[in-house]
C-alpha angles and dihedrals in degrees: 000000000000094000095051089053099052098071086133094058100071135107089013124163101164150024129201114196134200112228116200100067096015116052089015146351118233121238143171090259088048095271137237150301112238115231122280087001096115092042097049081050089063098041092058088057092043080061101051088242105152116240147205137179110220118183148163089216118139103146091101141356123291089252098055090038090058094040086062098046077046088059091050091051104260117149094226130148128201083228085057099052123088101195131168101245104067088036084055092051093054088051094043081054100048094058104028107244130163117212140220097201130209104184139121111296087236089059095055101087088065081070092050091109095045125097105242097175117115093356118215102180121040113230107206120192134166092295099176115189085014094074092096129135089259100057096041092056096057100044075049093059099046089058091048105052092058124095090216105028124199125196112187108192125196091220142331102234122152096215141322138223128261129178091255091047149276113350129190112261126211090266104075084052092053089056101053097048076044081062104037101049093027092238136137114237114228095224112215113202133012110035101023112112090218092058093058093044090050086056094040089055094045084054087046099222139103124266097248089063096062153058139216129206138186149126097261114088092192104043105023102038112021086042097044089051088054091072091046099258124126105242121189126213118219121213089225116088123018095357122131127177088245089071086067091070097046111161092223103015125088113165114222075240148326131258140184102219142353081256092053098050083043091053088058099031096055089036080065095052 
């Protein structure tokens, strides 16, 4: 049965996998792992698959990020993560643009090496506990003071899951500094073509040769098949049932775990 089923499995070099919801979910005490992740991790690198982390995350750096997957027992290195906060700095750089930023303190040190005086762009990221009033409306004010405003989001995700529940992502802040200064937010990371390509080429191989899976049906997988790769959806994170009826989604397949794709996927090799 299984063979039959696993059409989508073929001809694969490389994975890319989501992290929050996938290999973890974050926490206050720093979450936990979910079951068989860390070993199916392993297991992809045991295959010569190639592999990228590709995550939404902007709570903290790479390197404390990956210090804490480390803990859990993830072998996961800075060099494998494509992430939006380095990918926003490049582009900071290339045009010359000087942020206010409104991201999470730990965050901030990605930002050490770009120039912050007289901003003339607003960098929002998943800024937790700073979302406050306060924050907003200066970032607010920033945007709309320009003649010209621009607005670079890490992300554009709705919410995201924690061990104690459903939490607000960066996205439903984006949308409301889109509304009030009337601004399209340039979105940096999942679902932006431009993140995934930048994965594909650090892997070095074509869309077609890989997969993507996540949690997000939106971001992960929508996003990931507009690049023309297959992109799973596991039932663990963010998922709900409802995902399952998207109008404009449909996941390559559904899993119900990381373990589980990686069981197919290696049994095709």
């Amino acid at each position: 049965v299984r063979a039959a089923m696993a059409g989508w499995a073929r001809a694969v070099r490389g994975l890319l996998l989501d992290v929050s919801g996938v290999l973890y979910d974050s926490g206050a005490d720093g979450g936990v792992p979910i079951a068989g992740s860390a070993e199916a991790v392993r297991r992809i690198k045991a295959s010569g698959l190639k592999l990228r982390f590709c995550t939404n995350e902007t709570q903290a750096t790479r390197e404390n990020f990956v210090k804490k997957l480390r803990g859990m027992g993830f072998d996961i290195s800075v060099s494998e993560v494509t992430a939006p906060a380095p990918a926003a700095c490049h582009i900071l750089r290339e045009r010359g643009l000087r942020p206010h930023l409104l991201v999470h303190d730990d965050l901030v040190p990605e930002f050490a090496e770009v120039d912050k005086t007289n901003p003339n762009c607003v960098v929002l990221g998943d800024a937790a506990e700073n979302f406050t009033y306060a924050n907003l409306n200066e970032a607010f004010r920033v945007l709309i003071g320009m003649e010209k405003p621009v607005l670079i989001s890490l992300g554009r995700g709705r919410y995201y899951k924690e061990t104690d529940g459903l939490k607000l992502d960066v996205g439903a802040y984006m949308k409301a500094l889109e509304y009030a200064c009337d601004v399209q937010a340039e979105v940096v990371g999942k679902p932006s073509k431009r993140f995934f390509e930048s994965a594909l080429a650090e892997m070095g191989i074509p869309p077609e040769q890989a997969i993507m899976i996540g949690d997000d049906i939106v971001n992960d997988v929508g996003g990931a098949q507009r690049c023309g790769m297959r992109a799973l959806q596991v039932r663990t994170g963010k998922y709900r049932p409802s995902d399952e009826n998207h109008p404009d989604v449909k996941p390559d397949a559904y899993v119900n775990n990381l373990a589980e794709a990686v069981d197919i996927i290696l049994q095709q090799l």
